[in-house]
């Protein structure tokens, strides 16, 4: 039987859009997936402000248009089509210099029969702003497509430099109608039950941290202690980095690359031991024995992790009891060890040491 690269690991998906795709990619690699959207997208297609901004854009005859997201740019053009303004808006955009905040909007721009003049490499608004201010915006008419929330500092900087700016609000971020899943996820992360959490937007990170604050879940310590925070790019990473949370991210800021980063990184964090002639790889909720996955109950897994972290050393029953998910006494330790021995397939893996505790038998060559 061929095991997936992520067999035995639990990975959380906090995205709403494309979560089915992310879940499928992770499950295909053997992961157990917890889906808990941190935010939801509220389209403003029927919003009066969006129509007014669209009409203002057409009337403004902009010199520069800043496209921040592919999803938002497509939604804007679709809304304009619904109002019978599609061709007029495209003509206005075609006469302007289009700046893309990273590579993602480029596909939507080209699909509309337009072309970008320049795309930021970092997907950061800071890089776009630096470029615009360097080129000079005095007297320039600029349209900024927002991406979930008002770009207050970005727009104010342009106006302070002498530009006339029209903001286009295509959609807004909001907390999901049901916050129970994301709240529960924060508690699972704090309890060490999640091996990795994936984030695809900065607003999702902020919402996750907000929910953690409300539930009292110390997710920052969990991330600092080993839970993997995997982000799609530096903009998404910023709220975590501000909390001294270590993050991993792909070189290419794409969903597929993010999944590959998780797939490459998590197995490197597994505990590997040579025990009684077999290779044990201790993962989040399972152990691989000579490459074959064996699922373990939480108590048995807690015992194995405690022993594997101190291979060959005697671990007292009191220490093992403290490691159990809900704490317990020596009898509960004995029961968990018995189940662990049965799961490992041999009593030789774990030795009882004069009834004081247990140790994991490690091969001499290990």
Short mmCIF file of C-alpha atoms in Angstrom, two decimals:
data_model
loop_
_atom_site.label_atom_id
_atom_site.label_comp_id
_atom_site.label_asym_id
_atom_site.label_seq_id
_atom_site.Cartn_x
_atom_site.Cartn_y
_atom_site.Cartn_z
CA UNK A 1 0.00 0.00 0.00
CA UNK A 2 1.40 3.41 -0.99
CA UNK A 3 0.90 6.02 1.71
CA UNK A 4 0.25 9.67 0.97
CA UNK A 5 2.99 12.12 1.88
CA UNK A 6 0.71 13.74 4.47
CA UNK A 7 -0.72 10.53 5.98
CA UNK A 8 -1.05 10.93 9.74
CA UNK A 9 -1.17 14.74 9.68
CA UNK A 10 -4.13 17.04 10.31
CA UNK A 11 -4.21 20.22 8.21
CA UNK A 12 -6.68 23.08 8.63
CA UNK A 13 -8.04 25.10 5.70
CA UNK A 14 -9.25 28.61 6.61
CA UNK A 15 -10.15 29.74 3.08
CA UNK A 16 -13.72 30.06 1.85
CA UNK A 17 -13.07 30.39 -1.85
CA UNK A 18 -11.45 27.30 -3.36
CA UNK A 19 -11.63 25.42 -0.05
CA UNK A 20 -13.03 22.37 -1.85
CA UNK A 21 -10.02 22.39 -4.16
CA UNK A 22 -7.58 22.79 -1.29
CA UNK A 23 -9.29 20.05 0.70
CA UNK A 24 -9.16 17.67 -2.26
CA UNK A 25 -5.46 18.36 -2.85
CA UNK A 26 -4.61 17.73 0.79
CA UNK A 27 -6.76 14.64 1.13
CA UNK A 28 -5.23 13.23 -2.05
CA UNK A 29 -1.91 13.41 -0.22
CA UNK A 30 -3.30 11.55 2.77
CA UNK A 31 -4.01 14.41 5.17
CA UNK A 32 -6.94 14.63 7.51
CA UNK A 33 -8.49 18.03 6.73
CA UNK A 34 -10.36 20.38 9.04
CA UNK A 35 -12.27 23.05 7.11
CA UNK A 36 -13.11 26.23 9.01
CA UNK A 37 -13.55 29.40 6.89
CA UNK A 38 -12.26 32.40 8.79
CA UNK A 39 -14.01 34.97 6.59
CA UNK A 40 -16.68 35.16 3.94
CA UNK A 41 -16.84 37.31 0.84
CA UNK A 42 -19.82 39.66 0.54
CA UNK A 43 -20.23 40.67 -3.14
CA UNK A 44 -21.36 44.25 -3.78
CA UNK A 45 -22.61 43.66 -7.31
CA UNK A 46 -25.98 45.25 -6.54
CA UNK A 47 -24.47 47.94 -4.36
CA UNK A 48 -25.17 51.57 -5.24
CA UNK A 49 -21.62 52.54 -4.25
CA UNK A 50 -20.12 50.12 -6.76
CA UNK A 51 -22.29 51.44 -9.58
CA UNK A 52 -21.51 55.03 -8.64
CA UNK A 53 -17.78 54.24 -8.58
CA UNK A 54 -18.03 52.53 -11.97
CA UNK A 55 -19.77 55.50 -13.51
CA UNK A 56 -17.21 57.82 -11.90
CA UNK A 57 -14.41 55.72 -13.36
CA UNK A 58 -15.90 55.99 -16.85
CA UNK A 59 -16.44 59.73 -16.50
CA UNK A 60 -12.99 60.28 -15.00
CA UNK A 61 -11.15 58.84 -18.01
CA UNK A 62 -8.39 57.55 -15.69
CA UNK A 63 -4.71 57.63 -16.47
CA UNK A 64 -4.01 54.66 -14.17
CA UNK A 65 -6.08 51.73 -12.91
CA UNK A 66 -4.83 49.58 -10.02
CA UNK A 67 -6.22 46.02 -10.13
CA UNK A 68 -5.66 44.32 -6.77
CA UNK A 69 -7.31 40.89 -7.15
CA UNK A 70 -8.42 38.73 -10.06
CA UNK A 71 -11.64 37.82 -8.25
CA UNK A 72 -12.51 41.46 -7.66
CA UNK A 73 -11.56 42.62 -11.17
CA UNK A 74 -13.77 39.93 -12.74
CA UNK A 75 -16.62 40.79 -10.38
CA UNK A 76 -16.37 44.46 -11.29
CA UNK A 77 -16.63 43.77 -15.03
CA UNK A 78 -19.50 41.32 -14.48
CA UNK A 79 -21.39 43.94 -12.49
CA UNK A 80 -20.78 46.50 -15.24
CA UNK A 81 -22.13 44.05 -17.83
CA UNK A 82 -25.30 43.68 -15.77
CA UNK A 83 -25.82 47.44 -15.85
CA UNK A 84 -25.14 47.62 -19.58
CA UNK A 85 -21.84 49.41 -18.95
CA UNK A 86 -19.45 46.59 -19.79
CA UNK A 87 -18.19 47.87 -23.15
CA UNK A 88 -17.93 51.44 -21.92
CA UNK A 89 -15.95 50.39 -18.84
CA UNK A 90 -13.59 48.21 -20.88
CA UNK A 91 -12.97 51.11 -23.28
CA UNK A 92 -12.14 53.37 -20.34
CA UNK A 93 -9.77 50.77 -18.87
CA UNK A 94 -8.17 50.15 -22.25
CA UNK A 95 -7.15 53.80 -22.48
CA UNK A 96 -5.53 53.68 -19.03
CA UNK A 97 -2.27 52.23 -17.76
CA UNK A 98 -3.24 49.12 -15.78
CA UNK A 99 -1.13 48.22 -12.74
CA UNK A 100 -1.61 44.74 -11.22
CA UNK A 101 -0.95 44.06 -7.54
CA UNK A 102 0.92 40.84 -8.23
CA UNK A 103 0.40 38.14 -10.87
CA UNK A 104 -3.09 37.01 -9.76
CA UNK A 105 -5.08 39.89 -11.33
CA UNK A 106 -3.24 39.48 -14.64
CA UNK A 107 -5.36 36.53 -15.77
CA UNK A 108 -8.58 38.46 -15.18
CA UNK A 109 -7.18 41.52 -16.94
CA UNK A 110 -6.22 39.50 -20.02
CA UNK A 111 -9.51 37.57 -20.02
CA UNK A 112 -11.26 40.94 -20.39
CA UNK A 113 -9.26 41.63 -23.55
CA UNK A 114 -6.99 44.08 -21.75
CA UNK A 115 -3.31 43.97 -20.78
CA UNK A 116 -1.41 45.04 -17.70
CA UNK A 117 1.42 47.53 -18.05
CA UNK A 118 3.20 46.36 -14.90
CA UNK A 119 2.67 43.78 -12.13
CA UNK A 120 4.14 43.86 -8.63
CA UNK A 121 6.22 40.82 -7.75
CA UNK A 122 5.36 40.77 -4.04
CA UNK A 123 1.56 41.12 -4.28
CA UNK A 124 1.96 43.93 -1.79
CA UNK A 125 0.25 47.31 -1.99
CA UNK A 126 3.48 48.83 -0.67
CA UNK A 127 5.35 47.87 -3.84
CA UNK A 128 2.60 49.29 -6.03
CA UNK A 129 2.55 52.54 -4.06
CA UNK A 130 6.34 52.85 -4.22
CA UNK A 131 6.25 52.40 -7.99
CA UNK A 132 3.48 54.97 -8.49
CA UNK A 133 5.10 57.57 -6.25
CA UNK A 134 8.45 57.01 -7.94
CA UNK A 135 6.89 57.61 -11.36
CA UNK A 136 4.97 60.63 -10.05
CA UNK A 137 1.20 60.94 -9.70
CA UNK A 138 0.69 64.69 -9.50
CA UNK A 139 -2.33 65.54 -11.65
CA UNK A 140 -2.92 61.86 -12.45
CA UNK A 141 -6.43 60.39 -12.34
CA UNK A 142 -6.21 56.97 -10.63
CA UNK A 143 -8.82 54.25 -10.06
CA UNK A 144 -8.16 51.76 -7.26
CA UNK A 145 -10.09 48.48 -7.18
CA UNK A 146 -10.41 47.59 -3.50
CA UNK A 147 -9.88 44.07 -2.21
CA UNK A 148 -12.19 43.40 0.69
CA UNK A 149 -11.65 46.53 2.74
CA UNK A 150 -10.94 50.23 2.11
CA UNK A 151 -7.30 50.93 1.21
CA UNK A 152 -7.17 54.01 3.42
CA UNK A 153 -3.40 54.55 3.73
CA UNK A 154 -2.77 53.63 0.09
CA UNK A 155 -5.38 56.07 -1.22
CA UNK A 156 -4.41 58.87 1.17
CA UNK A 157 -0.77 58.56 0.07
CA UNK A 158 -1.79 58.96 -3.57
CA UNK A 159 -4.02 61.94 -2.84
CA UNK A 160 -1.31 63.58 -0.73
CA UNK A 161 1.01 63.22 -3.74
CA UNK A 162 -1.44 65.13 -5.93
CA UNK A 163 -3.54 62.38 -7.54
CA UNK A 164 -7.31 62.35 -8.00
CA UNK A 165 -8.47 58.91 -6.80
CA UNK A 166 -11.69 56.93 -7.29
CA UNK A 167 -12.12 53.82 -5.10
CA UNK A 168 -14.06 50.85 -6.46
CA UNK A 169 -15.54 48.59 -3.71
CA UNK A 170 -16.32 45.27 -5.43
CA UNK A 171 -16.68 43.09 -2.32
CA UNK A 172 -16.17 43.15 1.43
CA UNK A 173 -14.69 40.68 3.89
CA UNK A 174 -16.85 39.67 6.84
CA UNK A 175 -16.89 37.01 9.53
CA UNK A 176 -18.82 33.90 8.41
CA UNK A 177 -22.47 33.67 9.50
CA UNK A 178 -21.54 30.66 11.64
CA UNK A 179 -18.32 31.28 13.55
CA UNK A 180 -18.47 27.99 15.49
CA UNK A 181 -16.07 26.12 13.15
CA UNK A 182 -13.36 28.80 13.26
CA UNK A 183 -13.73 29.20 17.01
CA UNK A 184 -13.42 25.44 17.44
CA UNK A 185 -10.35 25.45 15.21
CA UNK A 186 -8.60 28.02 17.41
CA UNK A 187 -9.18 25.73 20.40
CA UNK A 188 -7.89 22.70 18.49
CA UNK A 189 -4.75 24.58 17.47
CA UNK A 190 -4.11 25.69 21.05
CA UNK A 191 -4.61 22.09 22.24
CA UNK A 192 -2.01 20.78 19.78
CA UNK A 193 -4.53 18.80 17.73
CA UNK A 194 -3.69 20.49 14.40
CA UNK A 195 -0.36 19.99 12.63
CA UNK A 196 -0.67 22.83 10.11
CA UNK A 197 -2.99 25.75 9.36
CA UNK A 198 -3.16 27.22 5.86
CA UNK A 199 -3.96 30.87 5.21
CA UNK A 200 -4.61 32.49 1.82
CA UNK A 201 -5.35 36.10 2.82
CA UNK A 202 -4.36 38.60 5.48
CA UNK A 203 -8.02 39.25 6.46
CA UNK A 204 -8.39 35.52 7.17
CA UNK A 205 -5.36 35.62 9.46
CA UNK A 206 -6.73 38.67 11.28
CA UNK A 207 -10.14 37.00 11.71
CA UNK A 208 -8.51 33.81 13.01
CA UNK A 209 -6.49 35.77 15.57
CA UNK A 210 -9.59 37.74 16.53
CA UNK A 211 -11.53 34.53 17.17
CA UNK A 212 -8.61 33.12 19.15
CA UNK A 213 -8.66 36.22 21.33
CA UNK A 214 -12.39 35.83 21.95
CA UNK A 215 -12.11 32.13 22.83
CA UNK A 216 -8.98 32.59 24.93
CA UNK A 217 -7.10 30.08 22.78
CA UNK A 218 -3.34 30.66 22.84
CA UNK A 219 -2.69 29.94 19.17
CA UNK A 220 0.43 32.10 19.03
CA UNK A 221 2.24 29.84 21.51
CA UNK A 222 1.05 26.79 19.56
CA UNK A 223 2.52 28.19 16.33
CA UNK A 224 5.74 29.10 18.10
CA UNK A 225 5.93 25.59 19.58
CA UNK A 226 5.60 23.59 16.39
CA UNK A 227 2.20 23.95 14.72
CA UNK A 228 2.95 24.93 11.12
CA UNK A 229 1.56 28.27 9.88
CA UNK A 230 1.56 28.04 6.07
CA UNK A 231 0.74 31.22 4.14
CA UNK A 232 0.38 31.94 0.44
CA UNK A 233 2.62 35.01 0.45
CA UNK A 234 4.18 37.86 2.45
CA UNK A 235 1.03 40.01 2.57
CA UNK A 236 -0.86 37.12 4.17
CA UNK A 237 2.06 36.47 6.51
CA UNK A 238 2.28 40.03 7.86
CA UNK A 239 -0.27 39.75 10.74
CA UNK A 240 1.43 36.54 11.93
CA UNK A 241 4.96 37.90 11.62
CA UNK A 242 3.85 40.88 13.69
CA UNK A 243 3.11 38.38 16.49
CA UNK A 244 6.50 36.66 16.10
CA UNK A 245 4.87 33.59 14.57
CA UNK A 246 7.22 31.65 12.26
CA UNK A 247 5.68 31.01 8.85
CA UNK A 248 6.45 29.06 5.70
CA UNK A 249 5.44 30.22 2.23
CA UNK A 250 6.04 29.11 -1.35
CA UNK A 251 8.33 30.97 -3.71
CA UNK A 252 5.41 31.34 -6.13
CA UNK A 253 2.36 32.81 -4.45
CA UNK A 254 -0.11 30.22 -5.72
CA UNK A 255 -2.50 27.78 -4.09
CA UNK A 256 -0.87 24.73 -5.64
CA UNK A 257 2.55 25.91 -4.49
CA UNK A 258 1.18 26.44 -0.97
CA UNK A 259 -0.06 22.83 -0.84
CA UNK A 260 3.34 21.63 -2.06
CA UNK A 261 5.07 23.65 0.67
CA UNK A 262 2.90 21.98 3.33
CA UNK A 263 3.53 18.57 1.73
CA UNK A 264 7.29 19.13 1.78
CA UNK A 265 7.51 20.69 5.23
CA UNK A 266 5.31 18.58 7.52
CA UNK A 267 7.09 15.21 7.03
CA UNK A 268 10.38 16.91 7.96
CA UNK A 269 8.90 17.62 11.40
CA UNK A 270 8.02 13.99 12.18
CA UNK A 271 9.93 12.04 14.85
CA UNK A 272 11.81 9.10 13.31
CA UNK A 273 13.27 6.22 15.31
CA UNK A 274 14.62 2.73 14.78
CA UNK A 275 12.73 0.65 17.33
CA UNK A 276 12.98 -3.15 17.76
CA UNK A 277 14.06 -3.62 14.17
CA UNK A 278 11.40 -1.40 12.66
CA UNK A 279 11.28 2.24 11.54
CA UNK A 280 8.79 4.35 13.47
CA UNK A 281 7.75 7.77 12.20
CA UNK A 282 5.57 9.61 14.71
CA UNK A 283 3.17 12.06 13.08
CA UNK A 284 0.23 14.12 14.31
CA UNK A 285 -2.48 11.49 14.83
CA UNK A 286 -0.81 8.35 13.53
CA UNK A 287 2.46 6.43 13.42
CA UNK A 288 4.10 5.05 10.29
CA UNK A 289 5.65 1.63 10.91
CA UNK A 290 8.01 0.77 8.08
CA UNK A 291 6.05 3.20 5.92
CA UNK A 292 2.57 1.87 6.74
CA UNK A 293 0.16 4.18 8.57
CA UNK A 294 -1.39 3.04 11.84
CA UNK A 295 -4.00 5.34 13.34
CA UNK A 296 -3.87 5.70 17.11
CA UNK A 297 -6.36 6.86 19.71
CA UNK A 298 -5.45 10.23 21.28
CA UNK A 299 -4.30 8.67 24.58
CA UNK A 300 -2.07 6.09 22.88
CA UNK A 301 -0.68 8.80 20.59
CA UNK A 302 0.14 11.01 23.58
CA UNK A 303 2.02 8.16 25.24
CA UNK A 304 3.98 7.39 22.08
CA UNK A 305 4.98 11.03 21.55
CA UNK A 306 6.16 11.32 25.17
CA UNK A 307 8.29 8.18 24.86
CA UNK A 308 9.60 9.03 21.38
CA UNK A 309 10.82 12.43 22.52
CA UNK A 310 13.07 10.65 25.08
CA UNK A 311 14.01 7.43 23.30
CA UNK A 312 15.57 4.83 25.60
CA UNK A 313 14.96 6.93 28.73
CA UNK A 314 12.55 5.84 31.45
CA UNK A 315 9.45 8.03 31.55
CA UNK A 316 7.54 7.76 34.82
CA UNK A 317 3.86 6.96 34.98
CA UNK A 318 3.25 10.35 36.53
CA UNK A 319 4.87 12.09 33.56
CA UNK A 320 2.91 9.96 31.10
CA UNK A 321 -0.35 10.58 32.97
CA UNK A 322 0.27 14.32 32.68
CA UNK A 323 0.72 13.91 28.91
CA UNK A 324 -2.67 12.26 28.43
CA UNK A 325 -5.26 14.51 26.72
CA UNK A 326 -7.29 14.97 29.88
CA UNK A 327 -4.75 13.91 32.45
CA UNK A 328 -5.35 10.73 34.45
CA UNK A 329 -3.84 8.16 36.81
CA UNK A 330 -1.41 5.29 36.45
CA UNK A 331 -4.12 2.83 35.47
CA UNK A 332 -5.10 4.99 32.49
CA UNK A 333 -1.44 5.00 31.45
CA UNK A 334 -1.30 1.19 31.61
CA UNK A 335 -4.45 0.92 29.47
CA UNK A 336 -3.11 3.39 26.90
CA UNK A 337 0.24 1.56 26.75
CA UNK A 338 -1.53 -1.78 26.27
CA UNK A 339 -3.47 -0.34 23.34
CA UNK A 340 -0.30 1.20 21.95
CA UNK A 341 1.50 -2.15 22.15
CA UNK A 342 -1.37 -3.82 20.33
CA UNK A 343 -1.30 -1.15 17.62
CA UNK A 344 2.47 -1.43 17.17
CA UNK A 345 2.14 -5.18 16.80
CA UNK A 346 4.84 -6.20 19.28
CA UNK A 347 5.37 -5.95 23.02
CA UNK A 348 9.07 -5.55 22.34
CA UNK A 349 8.70 -1.94 21.26
CA UNK A 350 7.81 -0.69 24.73
CA UNK A 351 9.37 -2.03 27.95
CA UNK A 352 8.05 -1.74 31.49
CA UNK A 353 10.84 -0.69 33.84
CA UNK A 354 10.33 -2.14 37.35
CA UNK A 355 6.73 -0.88 37.31
CA UNK A 356 8.02 2.69 37.68
CA UNK A 357 7.42 3.71 34.14
CA UNK A 358 8.03 2.85 30.51
CA UNK A 359 10.62 3.37 27.84
CA UNK A 360 10.72 2.97 24.09
CA UNK A 361 13.23 0.29 23.10
CA UNK A 362 15.69 1.81 20.62
CA UNK A 363 17.97 -0.20 18.37
CA UNK A 364 21.66 0.05 19.22
CA UNK A 365 22.46 1.27 15.72
CA UNK A 366 19.92 4.08 15.90
#
